[in-house]
Short mmCIF file of C-alpha atoms and ligand atoms in Angstrom, two decimals:
data_model
loop_
_atom_site.label_atom_id
_atom_site.label_comp_id
_atom_site.label_asym_id
_atom_site.label_seq_id
_atom_site.Cartn_x
_atom_site.Cartn_y
_atom_site.Cartn_z
CA UNK A 49 -18.72 172.85 35.56
CA UNK A 50 -17.67 169.48 36.86
CA UNK A 51 -20.52 166.98 36.89
CA UNK A 52 -20.54 163.85 39.01
CA UNK A 53 -22.78 160.89 39.61
CA UNK A 54 -23.30 159.39 43.03
CA UNK A 55 -25.31 156.48 44.38
CA UNK A 56 -24.89 157.28 48.02
CA UNK A 57 -27.92 157.88 50.20
CA UNK A 58 -28.83 161.59 49.83
CA UNK A 59 -29.13 162.03 53.60
CA UNK A 60 -25.54 160.89 54.04
CA UNK A 61 -24.02 163.18 51.44
CA UNK A 62 -21.99 166.15 52.61
CA UNK A 63 -22.76 169.01 50.27
CA UNK A 64 -23.25 172.78 50.32
CA UNK A 65 -26.81 172.23 49.24
CA UNK A 66 -29.06 169.30 48.49
CA UNK A 67 -31.61 170.15 45.80
CA UNK A 68 -34.82 168.17 46.12
CA UNK A 69 -37.73 168.47 43.68
CA UNK A 70 -41.22 168.60 45.16
CA UNK A 71 -44.20 167.57 43.05
CA UNK A 72 -47.88 168.23 43.45
CA UNK A 73 -49.85 164.96 43.40
CA UNK A 74 -53.16 166.63 44.16
CA UNK A 75 -56.23 167.22 42.04
CA UNK A 76 -57.23 170.65 40.76
CA UNK A 77 -57.75 172.75 43.90
CA UNK A 78 -56.26 170.46 46.50
CA UNK A 79 -52.49 170.53 46.37
CA UNK A 80 -50.76 167.44 47.69
CA UNK A 81 -47.07 168.25 47.75
CA UNK A 82 -44.58 165.42 48.13
CA UNK A 83 -40.85 165.31 47.79
CA UNK A 84 -39.80 163.32 44.72
CA UNK A 85 -37.97 160.72 46.75
CA UNK A 86 -38.84 157.62 48.74
CA UNK A 87 -36.05 158.29 51.20
CA UNK A 88 -37.69 158.72 54.64
CA UNK A 89 -34.91 161.06 55.80
CA UNK A 90 -35.64 163.45 52.93
CA UNK A 91 -39.37 163.20 53.47
CA UNK A 92 -38.92 163.99 57.16
CA UNK A 93 -36.68 166.95 56.45
CA UNK A 94 -39.37 168.54 54.29
CA UNK A 95 -42.42 167.38 56.27
CA UNK A 96 -43.00 170.53 58.29
CA UNK A 97 -42.66 172.91 55.38
CA UNK A 98 -45.13 170.84 53.42
CA UNK A 99 -47.69 170.41 56.20
CA UNK A 100 -47.55 174.13 56.96
CA UNK A 101 -48.56 174.81 53.36
CA UNK A 102 -45.41 176.84 52.71
CA UNK A 103 -44.29 174.34 50.12
CA UNK A 104 -46.91 173.43 47.52
CA UNK A 105 -44.85 171.97 44.68
CA UNK A 106 -45.82 174.78 42.34
CA UNK A 107 -43.41 174.97 39.41
CA UNK A 108 -40.17 176.86 40.28
CA UNK A 109 -41.26 177.53 43.84
CA UNK A 110 -38.07 177.61 45.93
CA UNK A 111 -37.59 177.29 49.67
CA UNK A 112 -34.11 177.18 51.12
CA UNK A 113 -33.61 175.55 54.49
CA UNK A 114 -30.41 175.88 56.51
CA UNK A 115 -29.08 173.03 58.66
CA UNK A 116 -31.87 170.66 57.71
CA UNK A 117 -32.57 168.04 60.34
CA UNK A 118 -31.52 164.46 59.85
CA UNK A 119 -29.45 165.01 56.73
CA UNK A 120 -25.82 165.94 56.35
CA UNK A 121 -26.15 168.66 53.69
CA UNK A 122 -25.56 172.21 54.89
CA UNK A 123 -28.71 173.37 53.15
CA UNK A 124 -31.78 171.86 51.58
CA UNK A 125 -33.36 173.52 48.58
CA UNK A 126 -36.91 172.40 47.91
CA UNK A 127 -37.84 173.22 44.36
CA UNK A 128 -41.30 172.88 42.94
CA UNK A 129 -41.75 170.81 39.78
CA UNK A 130 -45.48 171.36 39.25
CA UNK A 131 -48.06 168.63 38.75
CA UNK A 132 -46.70 165.11 39.21
CA UNK A 133 -49.04 163.80 36.54
CA UNK A 134 -47.53 165.82 33.75
CA UNK A 135 -43.97 166.04 35.07
CA UNK A 136 -41.49 165.11 32.36
CA UNK A 137 -37.91 165.62 31.26
CA UNK A 138 -39.03 169.04 29.99
CA UNK A 139 -39.78 170.29 33.50
CA UNK A 140 -36.82 168.42 34.99
CA UNK A 141 -34.38 170.18 32.64
CA UNK A 142 -35.75 173.54 33.66
CA UNK A 143 -35.68 172.65 37.35
CA UNK A 144 -31.96 171.93 37.15
CA UNK A 145 -31.40 175.29 35.46
CA UNK A 146 -33.56 177.04 38.03
CA UNK A 147 -31.61 175.43 40.87
CA UNK A 148 -28.32 176.63 39.40
CA UNK A 149 -29.66 180.13 38.91
CA UNK A 150 -31.08 180.24 42.42
CA UNK A 151 -27.89 179.07 44.11
CA UNK A 152 -25.31 180.91 41.99
CA UNK A 153 -25.72 184.40 43.46
CA UNK A 154 -25.66 183.00 46.99
CA UNK A 155 -21.95 182.20 46.95
CA UNK A 156 -22.75 178.53 46.65
CA UNK A 157 -20.35 176.83 44.26
CA UNK A 158 -21.43 173.22 44.44
CA UNK A 159 -24.59 171.29 45.09
CA UNK A 160 -26.20 167.88 44.73
CA UNK A 161 -29.40 167.23 42.79
CA UNK A 162 -31.74 164.44 43.78
CA UNK A 163 -33.05 162.76 40.66
CA UNK A 164 -36.81 162.32 41.04
CA UNK A 165 -37.85 158.76 41.70
CA UNK A 166 -41.01 158.78 39.73
CA UNK A 167 -42.35 156.88 36.84
CA UNK A 168 -43.60 159.65 34.65
CA UNK A 169 -44.41 159.94 31.00
CA UNK A 170 -41.67 160.80 28.58
CA UNK A 171 -42.69 163.86 26.59
CA UNK A 172 -41.94 162.15 23.31
CA UNK A 173 -44.93 160.37 21.88
CA UNK A 174 -42.54 158.24 19.88
CA UNK A 175 -41.32 156.39 22.89
CA UNK A 176 -43.33 153.34 23.73
CA UNK A 177 -41.34 152.08 26.69
CA UNK A 178 -44.48 151.96 28.77
CA UNK A 179 -44.34 155.63 29.64
CA UNK A 180 -41.44 154.84 31.91
CA UNK A 181 -38.98 157.31 33.25
CA UNK A 182 -35.87 156.78 31.21
CA UNK A 183 -33.16 157.37 33.78
CA UNK A 184 -30.48 158.14 31.26
CA UNK A 185 -32.79 160.71 29.64
CA UNK A 186 -33.50 162.23 33.01
CA UNK A 187 -29.81 162.53 33.84
CA UNK A 188 -29.04 164.02 30.44
CA UNK A 189 -31.83 166.57 30.87
CA UNK A 190 -30.60 167.60 34.31
CA UNK A 191 -27.08 168.15 32.99
CA UNK A 192 -28.27 170.14 29.96
CA UNK A 193 -30.47 172.30 32.14
CA UNK A 194 -27.74 172.94 34.68
CA UNK A 195 -25.28 174.06 32.00
CA UNK A 196 -27.86 176.33 30.39
CA UNK A 197 -28.64 177.83 33.81
CA UNK A 198 -24.98 178.50 34.50
CA UNK A 199 -24.61 180.97 31.62
CA UNK A 200 -24.85 184.71 32.18
CA UNK A 201 -24.58 187.42 29.53
CA UNK A 202 -22.83 190.09 31.65
CA UNK A 203 -19.44 189.47 30.06
CA UNK A 204 -18.38 193.11 29.82
CA UNK A 205 -19.51 194.33 33.24
CA UNK A 206 -16.46 195.49 35.17
CA UNK A 207 -18.11 194.50 38.45
CA UNK A 208 -18.99 191.11 37.09
CA UNK A 209 -18.89 188.75 40.03
CA UNK A 210 -18.29 185.70 37.90
CA UNK A 211 -20.64 183.72 40.05
CA UNK A 212 -20.71 180.30 38.53
CA UNK A 213 -21.41 176.89 39.91
CA UNK A 214 -18.15 174.91 39.80
CA UNK A 215 -19.46 171.42 40.30
CA UNK A 216 -22.57 169.42 40.96
CA UNK A 217 -23.49 165.87 41.75
CA UNK A 218 -26.50 163.96 40.52
CA UNK A 219 -27.87 161.62 43.13
CA UNK A 220 -29.40 158.51 41.63
CA UNK A 221 -31.10 157.49 44.86
CA UNK A 222 -31.95 153.96 46.09
CA UNK A 223 -33.37 152.47 42.89
CA UNK A 224 -30.14 153.37 41.19
CA UNK A 225 -28.15 151.62 43.84
CA UNK A 226 -28.78 148.33 42.09
CA UNK A 227 -27.36 149.82 38.95
CA UNK A 228 -23.99 150.48 40.49
CA UNK A 229 -21.21 148.87 38.53
CA UNK A 230 -23.64 147.50 35.99
CA UNK A 231 -24.64 148.45 32.51
CA UNK A 232 -27.05 151.12 33.60
CA UNK A 233 -24.37 152.95 35.52
CA UNK A 234 -22.36 153.15 32.30
CA UNK A 235 -25.48 154.45 30.54
CA UNK A 236 -25.91 157.14 33.16
CA UNK A 237 -22.29 158.21 32.88
CA UNK A 238 -22.65 158.40 29.11
CA UNK A 239 -25.80 160.47 29.59
CA UNK A 240 -23.89 162.93 31.77
CA UNK A 241 -21.26 163.27 29.07
CA UNK A 242 -23.90 163.83 26.36
CA UNK A 243 -25.70 166.38 28.49
CA UNK A 244 -22.47 168.25 29.06
CA UNK A 245 -21.55 168.29 25.37
CA UNK A 246 -24.99 169.53 24.38
CA UNK A 247 -25.26 172.10 27.18
CA UNK A 248 -21.78 173.45 26.50
CA UNK A 249 -22.47 173.63 22.78
CA UNK A 250 -25.68 175.54 23.36
CA UNK A 251 -23.69 177.94 25.55
CA UNK A 252 -21.04 178.25 22.84
CA UNK A 253 -23.79 179.47 20.53
CA UNK A 254 -25.03 181.86 23.20
CA UNK A 255 -21.54 183.31 23.70
CA UNK A 256 -21.26 184.10 20.00
CA UNK A 257 -24.74 185.63 19.84
CA UNK A 258 -24.10 187.69 22.96
CA UNK A 259 -21.10 189.50 21.43
CA UNK A 260 -21.79 192.97 20.05
CA UNK A 261 -21.17 193.55 16.37
CA UNK A 262 -17.85 195.36 16.95
CA UNK A 263 -16.57 192.22 18.65
CA UNK A 264 -18.22 189.70 16.34
CA UNK A 265 -17.61 190.87 12.79
CA UNK A 266 -17.96 188.26 10.02
CA UNK A 267 -14.18 187.73 10.13
CA UNK A 268 -14.25 187.28 13.89
CA UNK A 269 -17.13 184.83 13.56
CA UNK A 270 -15.06 182.78 11.12
CA UNK A 271 -12.09 182.95 13.51
CA UNK A 272 -14.27 181.78 16.41
CA UNK A 273 -15.52 178.89 14.29
CA UNK A 274 -11.93 177.93 13.41
CA UNK A 275 -10.75 178.11 17.01
CA UNK A 276 -13.71 175.97 18.05
CA UNK A 277 -13.00 173.31 15.40
CA UNK A 278 -9.29 173.23 16.17
CA UNK A 279 -9.80 173.03 19.91
CA UNK A 280 -12.06 169.98 19.61
CA UNK A 281 -9.34 167.91 17.94
CA UNK A 282 -11.84 165.66 16.22
CA UNK A 283 -10.09 164.26 13.13
CA UNK A 284 -13.33 163.93 11.16
CA UNK A 285 -14.12 167.62 11.55
CA UNK A 286 -12.66 170.11 9.06
CA UNK A 287 -13.19 173.79 8.50
CA UNK A 288 -12.62 176.14 5.59
CA UNK A 289 -13.29 179.85 5.74
CA UNK A 290 -13.44 182.17 2.76
CA UNK A 291 -13.70 185.90 2.13
CA UNK A 292 -15.12 188.20 -0.52
CA UNK A 293 -13.03 186.79 -3.40
CA UNK A 294 -14.40 183.28 -3.03
CA UNK A 295 -17.96 184.55 -2.63
CA UNK A 296 -17.66 186.43 -5.93
CA UNK A 297 -15.84 183.56 -7.61
CA UNK A 298 -18.69 181.22 -6.66
CA UNK A 299 -21.06 183.78 -8.18
CA UNK A 300 -22.97 184.15 -4.93
CA UNK A 301 -24.68 187.27 -6.20
CA UNK A 302 -27.38 187.27 -3.53
CA UNK A 303 -24.98 186.87 -0.61
CA UNK A 304 -22.60 189.41 -2.11
CA UNK A 305 -25.37 191.97 -2.69
CA UNK A 306 -25.75 192.23 1.09
CA UNK A 307 -22.02 192.14 1.80
CA UNK A 308 -21.10 194.79 -0.78
CA UNK A 309 -22.43 197.64 1.37
CA UNK A 310 -20.13 197.01 4.31
CA UNK A 311 -16.49 197.89 4.97
CA UNK A 312 -16.26 194.67 6.94
CA UNK A 313 -15.41 191.77 4.64
CA UNK A 314 -17.96 188.92 4.61
CA UNK A 315 -17.05 185.36 5.56
CA UNK A 316 -18.25 182.04 4.21
CA UNK A 317 -17.72 179.34 6.80
CA UNK A 318 -17.82 175.68 5.78
CA UNK A 319 -17.43 172.92 8.36
CA UNK A 320 -17.58 169.27 7.44
CA UNK A 321 -18.11 166.40 9.80
CA UNK A 322 -17.34 163.27 7.81
CA UNK A 323 -16.81 160.13 9.87
CA UNK A 324 -15.26 157.43 7.66
CA UNK A 325 -17.67 154.79 8.97
CA UNK A 326 -20.74 156.83 7.98
CA UNK A 327 -22.70 155.91 4.85
CA UNK A 328 -22.22 158.15 1.81
CA UNK A 329 -25.79 159.38 2.19
CA UNK A 330 -27.58 161.10 3.81
CA UNK A 331 -25.52 164.26 4.06
CA UNK A 332 -27.22 166.79 6.30
CA UNK A 333 -26.59 170.41 5.35
CA UNK A 334 -26.94 172.95 8.16
CA UNK A 335 -27.13 176.48 6.74
CA UNK A 336 -27.06 179.53 9.01
CA UNK A 337 -27.79 183.22 8.59
CA UNK A 338 -24.80 185.06 10.01
CA UNK A 339 -25.74 188.72 9.72
CA UNK A 340 -23.49 190.14 12.43
CA UNK A 341 -25.39 193.41 12.32
CA UNK A 342 -28.58 194.27 10.46
CA UNK A 343 -29.13 198.01 10.04
CA UNK A 344 -31.60 197.23 7.26
CA UNK A 345 -29.22 198.71 4.68
CA UNK A 346 -30.62 201.53 2.53
CA UNK A 347 -34.11 200.47 3.69
CA UNK A 348 -32.79 201.44 7.10
CA UNK A 349 -34.42 200.32 10.32
CA UNK A 350 -35.69 202.78 12.95
CA UNK A 351 -33.16 203.62 15.70
CA UNK A 352 -35.40 202.26 18.41
CA UNK A 353 -34.28 198.74 19.26
CA UNK A 354 -31.71 198.59 16.48
CA UNK A 355 -29.04 197.58 19.03
CA UNK A 356 -30.71 194.19 19.18
CA UNK A 357 -29.78 193.46 15.59
CA UNK A 358 -26.40 192.19 16.79
CA UNK A 359 -28.22 188.90 17.29
CA UNK A 360 -29.04 188.57 13.61
CA UNK A 361 -26.23 186.03 13.33
CA UNK A 362 -27.97 183.66 15.74
CA UNK A 363 -28.90 181.20 12.98
CA UNK A 364 -25.24 180.88 11.99
CA UNK A 365 -24.15 180.56 15.61
CA UNK A 366 -26.80 177.86 16.08
CA UNK A 367 -25.28 175.79 13.29
CA UNK A 368 -21.78 176.23 14.76
CA UNK A 369 -23.01 175.08 18.17
CA UNK A 370 -24.90 172.16 16.64
CA UNK A 371 -21.96 170.85 14.63
CA UNK A 372 -19.72 171.27 17.68
CA UNK A 373 -21.96 168.93 19.66
CA UNK A 374 -22.36 166.55 16.71
CA UNK A 375 -18.58 166.26 16.25
CA UNK A 376 -18.14 165.44 19.93
CA UNK A 377 -20.99 162.93 20.07
CA UNK A 378 -19.84 161.30 16.82
CA UNK A 379 -23.04 159.97 15.26
CA UNK A 380 -22.40 157.96 12.08
CA UNK A 381 -23.81 160.48 9.67
CA UNK A 382 -22.27 163.14 7.47
CA UNK A 383 -22.97 166.76 8.24
CA UNK A 384 -21.91 169.96 6.51
CA UNK A 385 -22.44 173.37 8.09
CA UNK A 386 -22.45 176.48 5.90
CA UNK A 387 -22.61 179.89 7.55
CA UNK A 388 -22.97 183.06 5.49
CA UNK A 389 -21.60 185.89 7.62
CA UNK A 390 -21.89 189.55 6.67
CA UNK A 391 -23.06 192.93 7.91
CA UNK A 392 -26.08 194.62 6.34
CA UNK A 393 -25.05 198.29 6.07
CA UNK A 394 -26.11 201.41 4.21
CA UNK A 395 -23.23 203.04 2.33
CA UNK A 396 -22.25 204.40 -1.05
CA UNK A 397 -21.53 200.82 -2.09
CA UNK A 398 -24.75 199.36 -0.69
CA UNK A 399 -27.39 197.82 -2.90
CA UNK A 400 -30.54 199.84 -3.42
CA UNK A 401 -34.23 199.02 -3.66
CA UNK A 402 -34.99 198.13 -7.25
CA UNK A 403 -31.59 196.55 -7.91
CA UNK A 404 -31.59 193.17 -9.61
CA UNK A 405 -29.18 190.48 -8.43
CA UNK A 406 -28.34 187.07 -9.86
CA UNK A 407 -28.10 184.34 -7.24
CA UNK A 408 -25.62 181.47 -7.43
CA UNK A 409 -28.42 179.24 -8.75
CA UNK A 410 -28.89 181.60 -11.69
CA UNK A 411 -32.25 182.95 -10.46
CA UNK A 412 -32.69 186.71 -10.78
CA UNK A 413 -33.94 188.63 -7.75
CA UNK A 414 -35.50 192.07 -7.63
CA UNK A 415 -34.50 193.76 -4.38
CA UNK A 416 -37.60 195.52 -3.09
CA UNK A 417 -36.40 196.01 0.46
CA UNK A 418 -32.72 195.81 1.44
CA UNK A 419 -33.84 194.86 4.96
CA UNK A 420 -35.00 191.48 3.68
CA UNK A 421 -31.33 190.45 3.53
CA UNK A 422 -31.42 187.17 5.44
CA UNK A 423 -33.17 185.30 2.65
CA UNK A 424 -30.58 186.63 0.21
CA UNK A 425 -27.58 185.23 2.07
CA UNK A 426 -29.43 181.97 2.74
CA UNK A 427 -30.43 181.55 -0.91
CA UNK A 428 -26.78 181.15 -1.85
CA UNK A 429 -25.89 179.27 1.33
CA UNK A 430 -28.58 176.66 0.67
CA UNK A 431 -27.63 176.30 -2.97
CA UNK A 432 -23.96 175.94 -2.09
CA UNK A 433 -24.66 173.31 0.60
CA UNK A 434 -26.47 171.27 -2.03
CA UNK A 435 -23.53 171.64 -4.36
CA UNK A 436 -21.26 170.38 -1.58
CA UNK A 437 -23.38 167.23 -1.48
CA UNK A 438 -26.09 167.86 1.10
CA UNK A 439 -29.02 165.53 0.53
CA UNK A 440 -31.11 167.12 3.30
CA UNK A 441 -31.10 170.83 4.14
CA UNK A 442 -31.94 172.67 7.33
CA UNK A 443 -31.50 176.39 7.72
CA UNK A 444 -31.84 178.54 10.83
CA UNK A 445 -32.29 182.29 10.75
CA UNK A 446 -33.64 185.27 12.64
CA UNK A 447 -35.52 185.86 9.43
CA UNK A 448 -38.73 187.81 9.97
CA UNK A 449 -40.51 190.06 12.42
CA UNK A 450 -43.66 188.49 11.00
CA UNK A 451 -42.73 185.17 12.60
CA UNK A 452 -42.60 186.95 15.96
CA UNK A 453 -46.05 188.40 15.28
CA UNK A 454 -47.37 184.94 14.46
CA UNK A 455 -45.81 182.86 17.23
CA UNK A 456 -44.54 185.35 19.80
CA UNK A 457 -41.43 184.57 21.80
CA UNK A 458 -42.48 181.02 22.66
CA UNK A 459 -42.33 178.88 19.51
CA UNK A 460 -39.84 179.00 16.67
CA UNK A 461 -41.42 178.71 13.22
CA UNK A 462 -40.74 175.62 11.12
CA UNK A 463 -41.33 175.48 7.37
CA UNK A 464 -40.67 172.40 5.30
CA UNK A 465 -41.29 170.78 1.95
CA UNK A 466 -40.98 167.28 3.43
CA UNK A 467 -43.53 165.79 5.83
CA UNK A 468 -41.30 162.88 6.80
CA UNK A 469 -38.52 165.26 7.77
CA UNK A 470 -40.95 167.23 9.92
CA UNK A 471 -42.18 164.09 11.70
CA UNK A 472 -38.63 163.13 12.50
CA UNK A 473 -37.75 166.64 13.58
CA UNK A 474 -40.85 166.92 15.72
CA UNK A 475 -39.67 163.99 17.82
CA UNK A 476 -36.25 165.60 18.13
CA UNK A 477 -37.75 168.90 19.28
CA UNK A 478 -39.73 167.05 21.93
CA UNK A 479 -36.74 165.12 23.21
CA UNK A 480 -34.75 168.34 23.30
CA UNK A 481 -37.45 170.11 25.31
CA UNK A 482 -37.76 172.97 22.83
CA UNK A 483 -40.82 174.52 21.23
CA UNK A 484 -41.39 174.86 17.52
CA UNK A 485 -44.51 175.12 15.42
CA UNK A 486 -45.00 174.25 11.77
CA UNK A 487 -46.33 176.89 9.38
CA UNK A 488 -47.38 176.26 5.77
CA UNK A 489 -45.52 176.70 2.49
CA UNK A 490 -48.34 176.17 -0.04
CA UNK A 491 -47.55 177.03 -3.64
CA UNK A 492 -50.29 179.68 -3.54
CA UNK A 493 -48.08 181.96 -1.48
CA UNK A 494 -45.54 182.02 -4.29
CA UNK A 495 -47.55 184.56 -6.21
CA UNK A 496 -46.70 187.24 -3.61
CA UNK A 497 -43.00 187.16 -4.47
CA UNK A 498 -43.41 187.24 -8.26
CA UNK A 499 -41.56 190.15 -9.84
CA UNK A 500 -42.32 191.97 -13.06
CA UNK A 501 -38.66 192.51 -13.89
CA UNK A 502 -36.99 189.38 -12.47
CA UNK A 503 -37.73 185.75 -11.47
CA UNK A 504 -38.68 186.69 -7.90
CA UNK A 505 -38.57 189.65 -5.57
CA UNK A 506 -37.21 189.62 -2.05
CA UNK A 507 -40.34 190.64 -0.15
CA UNK A 508 -43.93 189.50 -0.36
CA UNK A 509 -45.72 192.40 1.25
CA UNK A 510 -47.25 192.75 4.65
CA UNK A 511 -49.35 189.63 5.13
CA UNK A 512 -47.90 186.20 5.86
CA UNK A 513 -44.40 187.67 5.90
CA UNK A 514 -42.79 184.67 7.59
CA UNK A 515 -44.33 182.39 4.98
CA UNK A 516 -43.38 184.44 1.93
CA UNK A 517 -39.81 184.58 3.30
CA UNK A 518 -39.85 180.78 3.51
CA UNK A 519 -41.29 180.60 -0.04
CA UNK A 520 -38.32 182.64 -1.21
CA UNK A 521 -35.89 180.14 0.35
CA UNK A 522 -37.84 177.23 -1.08
CA UNK A 523 -37.05 178.51 -4.57
CA UNK A 524 -33.38 177.70 -3.95
CA UNK A 525 -33.70 174.19 -2.52
CA UNK A 526 -35.85 172.87 -5.35
CA UNK A 527 -36.78 169.26 -4.56
CA UNK A 528 -34.20 168.62 -1.84
CA UNK A 529 -35.88 167.77 1.49
CA UNK A 530 -35.56 171.00 3.43
CA UNK A 531 -36.58 172.60 6.67
CA UNK A 532 -36.36 176.27 7.60
CA UNK A 533 -36.32 177.43 11.24
CA UNK A 534 -37.31 181.05 11.82
CA UNK A 535 -35.85 181.86 15.23
CA UNK A 536 -36.40 185.65 15.16
CA UNK A 537 -38.65 185.50 18.23
CA UNK A 538 -36.87 182.77 20.17
CA UNK A 539 -33.14 183.39 19.77
CA UNK A 540 -33.21 186.17 22.37
CA UNK A 541 -34.90 185.91 25.76
CA UNK A 542 -36.56 189.25 26.41
CA UNK A 543 -36.74 188.59 30.13
CA UNK A 544 -34.84 186.38 32.49
CA UNK A 545 -36.65 183.22 33.49
CA UNK A 546 -36.18 180.96 36.49
CA UNK A 547 -34.14 178.54 34.36
CA UNK A 548 -32.41 180.83 31.87
CA UNK A 549 -30.88 184.31 31.84
CA UNK A 550 -32.18 187.16 29.73
CA UNK A 551 -30.27 187.36 26.44
CA UNK A 552 -29.23 184.77 23.85
CA UNK A 553 -31.15 181.51 24.24
CA UNK A 554 -29.27 179.08 22.03
CA UNK A 555 -32.62 177.83 20.71
CA UNK A 556 -32.56 174.98 18.17
CA UNK A 557 -29.07 173.70 19.01
CA UNK A 558 -30.48 170.84 21.08
CA UNK A 559 -33.21 169.94 18.59
CA UNK A 560 -30.74 169.87 15.70
CA UNK A 561 -28.38 167.62 17.63
CA UNK A 562 -31.20 165.23 18.53
CA UNK A 563 -32.35 165.25 14.92
CA UNK A 564 -28.93 164.38 13.54
CA UNK A 565 -28.38 161.65 16.14
CA UNK A 566 -31.73 160.18 15.21
CA UNK A 567 -30.76 160.23 11.55
CA UNK A 568 -27.67 158.20 12.36
CA UNK A 569 -29.74 155.76 14.36
CA UNK A 570 -30.59 153.28 11.59
CA UNK A 571 -33.54 151.82 13.47
CA UNK A 572 -35.69 154.81 12.77
CA UNK A 573 -34.45 155.69 9.27
CA UNK A 574 -36.96 155.97 6.55
N1 BES B 157 -33.32 190.39 10.97
C1 BES B 157 -34.59 190.83 10.55
C2 BES B 157 -35.73 190.07 11.21
C3 BES B 157 -35.89 190.22 12.70
C4 BES B 157 -36.86 191.06 13.22
C5 BES B 157 -35.14 189.48 13.57
C6 BES B 157 -37.02 191.18 14.56
C7 BES B 157 -35.32 189.59 14.94
C8 BES B 157 -36.27 190.44 15.43
C9 BES B 157 -34.73 190.66 9.05
O1 BES B 157 -33.58 190.80 8.32
C10 BES B 157 -35.68 191.72 8.59
O2 BES B 157 -35.33 192.85 8.68
N2 BES B 157 -36.84 191.30 8.11
C11 BES B 157 -37.83 192.21 7.66
C12 BES B 157 -38.36 191.70 6.35
C13 BES B 157 -39.23 192.67 5.64
C14 BES B 157 -38.42 193.86 5.17
C15 BES B 157 -39.88 191.98 4.50
C16 BES B 157 -38.93 192.27 8.71
O3 BES B 157 -39.23 191.24 9.32
O4 BES B 157 -39.43 193.34 8.96
MN1 MN B 158 -33.19 192.80 7.82
ZN1 ZN B 159 -31.83 190.41 9.32
#
C-alpha cells in the first residue's frame, strides 16, 4: 500500500473518498458531534448529517456520502471517533484501520484521510509535552492502523477477491501547511515510513500465524525467516537456522523432548541484529515459542477446537516480525531473536507423562503433562539466548489457557522479575496502542512446580496456571532481567472487529518494537 502525505486543502483534493473523523464534544447524554477539522468546506459538507442526528460521532460509526457538496472528493466517509475528550492515538489508529476495512469491499482502491486537528492527550503518561497532539505520532498511528486494516486471512479461498487498498494519502490540513518544506514535514515523512515498517512487520507475523501447520512446519518457518532476513538486505542482520543435530548437540533436552515425537524435524532459528555503532550492552534477547502444531502430545487435546492450535507458533512469529521492524528502523541497540520451532505430536517416539528430561541449563524436569510443551521449548530458548549474550530477555508465547481464563481476549499477560523493565515496557505498550496486564511471579508459587523425582515438574496444577507456567520459565533465566508475554488469548481474534479482521492479530509486535527503540534512546536509559 502506497502511502502519501499532502498539505493541500482537503476540499480541493480529488480522491475516490475523503475520510473525515467526527468526534463527540458533548457531555454524557447530549452528543455534540463535530468534524475533526477547522476547514469550513468540510464542516459544511457534514453539517446536514450532523444536525439531523444521523451522525453522532460514536466510535466506528460510518456514514458514506456520494458527491458531497462543495468538495472535490467523489465520496465523503464520516467516521466516528468517540468522545473528543479522551480521543488519542489509540482511537486514531483504529479509525484508520476501520476506514480501510469499510472501503475495501466497495471496490475503492484509494482514499485520503484527514488528520484530526485537535489538541488531545497522548495516551502515554510518560509524555509531558503539555498533553499536545504529537503530529508525527498521529501520522505514524494512522499508517500502522491502515496497514493492519488492510490484511485479510482468506489466503486460500479460490474466490478470494483480493480486495486491498492500493494507496492512501494523509492530509495534514491547514496547521500543517506551515510545516511544508520545514523540519516538521521531514518528521512527518519519517513517521509515515516508521508506521509502514511497523504495520508491514505486524502483518508479516500475521501471515506466518495464519498458515496451517501443513504449510508452516518448523522447517518452513525457518525458511520463511531466512527469506525475510535476506530480502531486507540489512547488513547488520544475520540469520542461522539449525535442525535436530544442533539441538541435541547443545543438549537442549527440554526442547528436544517435545520435538522427538514428531516426524517433522524441529528448527532453531537465531537472528542477530548487531549494528556496529551500538554499545556492547544491553543485548536484548527475544525468545519465541514456535510450536507449529500443538496436539498436546500423549496428553492429547480434545478434537473440538484443536484446529486452532496451528497458531501455537505465534510467539515465534511475533519475534520474527519484531526483529524485522527493528532491523529496518535501525535503533542503536543489539538484539538477538531465538525461535524454537517444533510440532507437539503423539507417536511411538513421543515423550510420556512421568518422563524426566534434562534441560540445557542442567535442571531436571519431570514431565507431568506433555501438553505443557511451550515452557519446555522456551526453557532452552531462554537459556541459549543468555549464552549468546543477551543481557535482557523477553519471551512471547501462546502459553496457557489459564491466561485466557484470567484476562480474556483483551489483555495479554505480562510476567517479569524486573520492575524497571516493566515500567519501560508499559510505556511502550501504551505508545503502541496495545493492551497488556501484569500478573505476579512471587516465589510462593514455586512450590506448585516442585517435583519429588526431579528439580521441577512441568505443570503446577489447576489454579494460577498462567503464573506457575511463568514460574517454570523464571527458573531458566535466573537473575537476568526478563519479561514473559502470554499471548494465548490475544494472538487470535475470535471475531472480526471494525479495525481488524478475524484471525491472527500480530499482538506484541508493535510493543516490542517501541520497547527496543526506547532502549536505544539513551535519554531514557536507566
Ligand atoms: N498452546 C497451549 C495453550 C493455549 C491454550 C494456547 C488455548 C491458545 C489457546 C499450551 O501448550 C497448553 O496446552 N497449555 C496447557 C497447559 C496445561 C497442560 C498445564 C493448558 O493451558 O491447558
Ligand atoms: Mn500444549
Ligand atoms: Zn502449546
